[in-house]
Short mmCIF file of C-alpha atoms and ligand atoms in Angstrom, two decimals:
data_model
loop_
_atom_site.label_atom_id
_atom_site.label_comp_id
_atom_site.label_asym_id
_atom_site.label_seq_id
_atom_site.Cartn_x
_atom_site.Cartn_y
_atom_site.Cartn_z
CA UNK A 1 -133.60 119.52 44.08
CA UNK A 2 -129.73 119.73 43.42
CA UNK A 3 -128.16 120.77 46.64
CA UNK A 4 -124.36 121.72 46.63
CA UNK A 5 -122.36 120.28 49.50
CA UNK A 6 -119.60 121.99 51.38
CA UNK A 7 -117.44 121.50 54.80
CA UNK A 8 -114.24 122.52 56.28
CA UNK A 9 -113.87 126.04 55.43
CA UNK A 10 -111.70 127.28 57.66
CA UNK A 11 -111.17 130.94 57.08
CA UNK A 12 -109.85 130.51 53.81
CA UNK A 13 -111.82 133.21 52.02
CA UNK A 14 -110.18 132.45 48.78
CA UNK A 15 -110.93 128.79 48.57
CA UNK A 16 -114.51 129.74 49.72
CA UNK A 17 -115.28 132.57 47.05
CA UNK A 18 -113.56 130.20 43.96
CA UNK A 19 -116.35 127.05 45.49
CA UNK A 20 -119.16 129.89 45.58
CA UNK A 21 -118.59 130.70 41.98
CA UNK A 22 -118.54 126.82 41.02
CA UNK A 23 -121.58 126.73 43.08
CA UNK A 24 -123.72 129.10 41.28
CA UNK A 25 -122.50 127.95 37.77
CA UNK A 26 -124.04 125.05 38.70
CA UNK A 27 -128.14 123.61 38.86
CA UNK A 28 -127.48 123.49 42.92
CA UNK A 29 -130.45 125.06 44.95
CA UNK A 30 -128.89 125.01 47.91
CA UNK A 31 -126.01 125.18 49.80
CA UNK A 32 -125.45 123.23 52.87
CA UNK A 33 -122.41 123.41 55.03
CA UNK A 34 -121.11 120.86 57.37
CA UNK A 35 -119.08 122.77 59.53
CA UNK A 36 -115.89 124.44 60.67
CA UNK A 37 -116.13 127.97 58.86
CA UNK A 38 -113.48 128.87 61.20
CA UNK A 39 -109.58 127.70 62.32
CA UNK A 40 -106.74 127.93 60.32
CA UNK A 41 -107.06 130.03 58.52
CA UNK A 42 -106.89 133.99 57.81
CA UNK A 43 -110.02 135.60 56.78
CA UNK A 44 -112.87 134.01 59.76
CA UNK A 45 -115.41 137.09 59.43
CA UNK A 46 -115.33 137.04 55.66
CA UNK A 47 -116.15 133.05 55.39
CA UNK A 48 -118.64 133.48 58.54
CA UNK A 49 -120.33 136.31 56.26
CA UNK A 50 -120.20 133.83 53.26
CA UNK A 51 -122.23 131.49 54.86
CA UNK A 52 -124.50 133.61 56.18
CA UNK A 53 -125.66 134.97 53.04
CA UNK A 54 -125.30 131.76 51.14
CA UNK A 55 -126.20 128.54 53.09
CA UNK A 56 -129.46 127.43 53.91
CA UNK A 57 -127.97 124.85 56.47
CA UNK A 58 -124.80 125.12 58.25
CA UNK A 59 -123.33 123.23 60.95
CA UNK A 60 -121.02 123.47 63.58
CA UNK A 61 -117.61 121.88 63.72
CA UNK A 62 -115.40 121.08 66.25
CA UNK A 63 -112.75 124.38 65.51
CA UNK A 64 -115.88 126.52 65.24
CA UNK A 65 -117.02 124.88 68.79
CA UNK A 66 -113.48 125.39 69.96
CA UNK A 67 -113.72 129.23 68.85
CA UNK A 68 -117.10 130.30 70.60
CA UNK A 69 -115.57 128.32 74.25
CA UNK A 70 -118.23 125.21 74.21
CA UNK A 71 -115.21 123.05 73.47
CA UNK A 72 -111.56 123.22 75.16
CA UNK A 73 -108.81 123.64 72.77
CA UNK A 74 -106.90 120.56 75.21
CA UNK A 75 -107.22 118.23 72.44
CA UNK A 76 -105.92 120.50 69.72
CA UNK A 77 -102.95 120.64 67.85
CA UNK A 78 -100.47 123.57 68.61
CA UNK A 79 -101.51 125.21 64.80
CA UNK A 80 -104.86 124.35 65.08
CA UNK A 81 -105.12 125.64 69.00
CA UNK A 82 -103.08 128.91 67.82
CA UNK A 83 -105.54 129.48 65.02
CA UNK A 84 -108.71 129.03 67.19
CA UNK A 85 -107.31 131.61 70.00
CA UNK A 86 -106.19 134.35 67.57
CA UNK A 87 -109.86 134.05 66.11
CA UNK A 88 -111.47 134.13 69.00
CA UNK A 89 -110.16 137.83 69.47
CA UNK A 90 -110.51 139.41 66.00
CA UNK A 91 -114.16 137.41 65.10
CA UNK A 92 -116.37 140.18 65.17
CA UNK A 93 -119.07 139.92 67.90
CA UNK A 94 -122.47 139.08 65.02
CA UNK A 95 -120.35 136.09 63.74
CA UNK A 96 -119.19 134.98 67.01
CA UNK A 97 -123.08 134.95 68.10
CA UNK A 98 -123.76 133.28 64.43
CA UNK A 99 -121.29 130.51 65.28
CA UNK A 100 -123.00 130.07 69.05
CA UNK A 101 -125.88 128.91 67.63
CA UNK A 102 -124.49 126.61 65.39
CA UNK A 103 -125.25 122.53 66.04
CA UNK A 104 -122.97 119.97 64.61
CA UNK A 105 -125.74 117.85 63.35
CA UNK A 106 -129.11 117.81 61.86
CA UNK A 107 -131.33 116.56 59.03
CA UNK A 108 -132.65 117.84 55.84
CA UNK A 109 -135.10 115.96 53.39
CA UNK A 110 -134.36 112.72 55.09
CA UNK A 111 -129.90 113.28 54.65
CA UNK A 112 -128.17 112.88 58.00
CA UNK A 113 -125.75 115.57 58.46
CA UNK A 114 -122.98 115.72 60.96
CA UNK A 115 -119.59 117.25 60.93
CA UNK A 116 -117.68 114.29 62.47
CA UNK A 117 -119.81 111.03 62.19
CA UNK A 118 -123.32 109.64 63.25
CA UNK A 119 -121.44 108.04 66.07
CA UNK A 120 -119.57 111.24 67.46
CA UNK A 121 -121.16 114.81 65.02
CA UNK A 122 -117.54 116.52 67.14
CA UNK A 123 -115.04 114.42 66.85
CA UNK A 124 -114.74 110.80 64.91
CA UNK A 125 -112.85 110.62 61.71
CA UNK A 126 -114.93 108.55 59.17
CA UNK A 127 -111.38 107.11 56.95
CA UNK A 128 -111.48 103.27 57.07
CA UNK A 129 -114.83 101.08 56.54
CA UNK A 130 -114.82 99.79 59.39
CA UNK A 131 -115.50 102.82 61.64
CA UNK A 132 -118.24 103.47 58.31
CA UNK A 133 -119.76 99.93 59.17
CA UNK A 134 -119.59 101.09 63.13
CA UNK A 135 -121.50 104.37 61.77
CA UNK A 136 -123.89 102.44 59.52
CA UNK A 137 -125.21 100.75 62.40
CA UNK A 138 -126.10 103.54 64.07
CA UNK A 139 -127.48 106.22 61.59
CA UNK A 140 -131.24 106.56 61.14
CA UNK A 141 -130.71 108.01 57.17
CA UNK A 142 -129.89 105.98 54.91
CA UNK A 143 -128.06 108.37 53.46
CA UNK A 144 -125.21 111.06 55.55
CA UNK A 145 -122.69 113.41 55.34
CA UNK A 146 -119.90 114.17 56.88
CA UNK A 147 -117.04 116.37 56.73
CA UNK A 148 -114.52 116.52 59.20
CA UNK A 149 -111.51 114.20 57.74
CA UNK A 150 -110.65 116.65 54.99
CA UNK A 151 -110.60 113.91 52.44
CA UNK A 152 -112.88 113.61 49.49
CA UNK A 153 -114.46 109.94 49.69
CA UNK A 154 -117.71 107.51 50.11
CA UNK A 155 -118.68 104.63 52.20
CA UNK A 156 -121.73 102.07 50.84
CA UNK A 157 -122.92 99.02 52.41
CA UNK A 158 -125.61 97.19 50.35
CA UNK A 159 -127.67 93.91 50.49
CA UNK A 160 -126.22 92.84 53.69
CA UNK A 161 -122.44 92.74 52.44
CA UNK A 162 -119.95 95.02 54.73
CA UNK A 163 -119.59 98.65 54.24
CA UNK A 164 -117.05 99.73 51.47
CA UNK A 165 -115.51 102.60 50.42
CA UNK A 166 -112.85 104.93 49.28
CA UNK A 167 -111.58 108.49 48.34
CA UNK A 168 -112.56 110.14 45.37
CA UNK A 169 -111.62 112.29 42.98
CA UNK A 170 -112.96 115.07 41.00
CA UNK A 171 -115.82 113.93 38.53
CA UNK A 172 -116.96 110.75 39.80
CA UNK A 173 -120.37 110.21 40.06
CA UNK A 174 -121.97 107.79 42.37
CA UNK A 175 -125.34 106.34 41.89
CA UNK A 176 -126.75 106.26 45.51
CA UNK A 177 -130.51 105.65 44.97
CA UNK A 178 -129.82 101.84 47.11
CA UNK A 179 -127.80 100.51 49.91
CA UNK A 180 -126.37 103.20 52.88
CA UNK A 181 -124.32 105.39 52.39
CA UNK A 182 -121.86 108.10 53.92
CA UNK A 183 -120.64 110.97 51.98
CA UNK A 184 -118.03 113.35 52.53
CA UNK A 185 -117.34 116.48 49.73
CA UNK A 186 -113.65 117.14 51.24
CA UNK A 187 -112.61 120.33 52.44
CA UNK A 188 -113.35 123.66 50.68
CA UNK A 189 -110.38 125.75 52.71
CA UNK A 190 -107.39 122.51 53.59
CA UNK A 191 -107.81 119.53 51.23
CA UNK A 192 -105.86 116.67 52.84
CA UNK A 193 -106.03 114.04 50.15
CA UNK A 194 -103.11 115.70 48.23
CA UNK A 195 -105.62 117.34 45.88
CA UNK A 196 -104.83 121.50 47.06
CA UNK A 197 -107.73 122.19 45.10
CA UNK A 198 -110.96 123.38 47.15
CA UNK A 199 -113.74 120.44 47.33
CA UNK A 200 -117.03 120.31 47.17
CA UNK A 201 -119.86 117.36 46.35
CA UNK A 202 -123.06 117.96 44.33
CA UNK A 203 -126.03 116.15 45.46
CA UNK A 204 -129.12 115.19 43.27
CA UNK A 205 -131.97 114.34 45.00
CA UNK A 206 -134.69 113.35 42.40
CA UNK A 207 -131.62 111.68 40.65
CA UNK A 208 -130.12 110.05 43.65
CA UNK A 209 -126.86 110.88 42.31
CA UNK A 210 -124.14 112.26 44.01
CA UNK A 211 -121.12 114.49 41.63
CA UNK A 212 -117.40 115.00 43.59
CA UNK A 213 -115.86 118.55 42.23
CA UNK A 214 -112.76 120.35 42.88
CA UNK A 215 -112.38 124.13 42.51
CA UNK A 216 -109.01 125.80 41.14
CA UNK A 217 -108.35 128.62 43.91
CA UNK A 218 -105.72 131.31 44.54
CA UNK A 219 -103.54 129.15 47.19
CA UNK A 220 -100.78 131.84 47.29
CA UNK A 221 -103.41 134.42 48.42
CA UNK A 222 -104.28 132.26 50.73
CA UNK A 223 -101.33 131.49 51.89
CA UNK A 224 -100.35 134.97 52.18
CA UNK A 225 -103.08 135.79 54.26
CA UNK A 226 -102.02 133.38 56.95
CA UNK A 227 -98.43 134.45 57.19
CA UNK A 228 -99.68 138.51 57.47
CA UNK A 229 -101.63 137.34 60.14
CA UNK A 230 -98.66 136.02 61.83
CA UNK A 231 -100.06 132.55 61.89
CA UNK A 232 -97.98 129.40 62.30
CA UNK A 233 -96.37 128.87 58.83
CA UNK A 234 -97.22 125.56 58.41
CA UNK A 235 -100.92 126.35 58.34
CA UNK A 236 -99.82 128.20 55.16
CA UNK A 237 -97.18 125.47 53.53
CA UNK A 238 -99.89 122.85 53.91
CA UNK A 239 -102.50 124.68 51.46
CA UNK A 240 -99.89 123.99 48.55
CA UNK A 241 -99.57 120.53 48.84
CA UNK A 242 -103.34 119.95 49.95
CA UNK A 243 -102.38 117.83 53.12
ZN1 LIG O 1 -111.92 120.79 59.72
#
């Protein structure tokens, strides 16, 4: 089974639709999500809708946590807190329920999934190898993923050495049939590795392969989206240069 890999929505319906497409143009059987649909960005009930229709798993992350209450918005940042209050009133009430029940970990044919890290599924950013050593110690898969960071990238640890990694960029293709590993496909809705496109990872499991992709998407639309919701503006800037 080929199972296509996405995280990070965050309300950016155009990003979203353009991965969908790439999605079903590919051999991918399923589509798992690893969290925040929500925060951000403009269009919440549209990528909430999305995933309902299209993902067979789907986690929660910490802006959708911060959305349905079960999280404070204390530790936000003033965009990101903004975003998460002025969803919380327009989300209709099906998606807000859809969200509720969302956890931000679990396990599918023997992946780990968690929308932070094995350590912390809310909160820990998985970017140098030594918190992916601190994580490797700790997961039960051999093999996770994580979203979260917004940055494309892989962390392996084989025969005893220490855990490695880096980002990635579109079209690698990592053999991961040995060793541990953590995966992360980047962000579908705000790519922070200076790629704007929207990201998403194909996984082979009878190959033991995993494929990183990038998606061309309307950013302006986007972008306009945010700003006619009256949004902070740098929520809309950042989309362009994909930090
Ligand atoms: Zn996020």
């Amino acid at each position: 089974m080929k199972v296509a890999v996405v995280s990070d929505i965050h309300a950016n319906r155009h990003a979203f639709e353009a991965t969908l497409e790439a999605v079903a143009a590919s051999e991918a059987s399923e589509l798992w999500c690893l969290g925040d649909l929500v925060g951000y960005g403009a269009e919440p009930d549209a990528c909430v809708e999305l995933a309902r229709e299209h993902a067979a798993v789907c986690l929660a992350g910490n802006h959708d946590m911060a959305v349905t209450g079960e999280i404070s918005l204390e530790e936000f940042s003033r965009g990101a807190s903004v975003a998460a209050q002025w969803t919380r009133e327009v989300i209709d009430p099906d998606n807000m329920a859809f969200l509720e029940a969302l956890s931000p970990q679990g396990e599918e044919s023997e992946i780990g999934l968690y929308h932070g890290s094995p350590r912390d599924p809310v909160w820990e950013y998985v970017l140098s190898a030594l918190l992916a050593e601190l994580c490797m110690n700790q997961q039960r898969n051999r093999i996770c993923l994580i979203g979260h960071s917004h940055v494309a990238l892989s962390f392996a640890r084989r025969d005893g050495e220490l855990a490695t990694g880096e980002p990635r960029r579109a079209g690698t293709r990592l053999d991961v049939a040995e060793g541990e590993w953590l995966l992360n496909p980047g962000s579908v809705g705000q790519p922070r590795d200076g790629d704007a496109r929207a990201a998403w990872l194909l996984l082979d499991l009878d190959a033991m392969d995993a494929t990183f992709y990038r998606a061309d998407y309307d950013v302006a639309g986007a972008a306009a989206a945010i700003r006619a919701a009256r949004l902070p503006d740098s929520l809309a800037e950042r989309l362009e240069y994909g930090q």
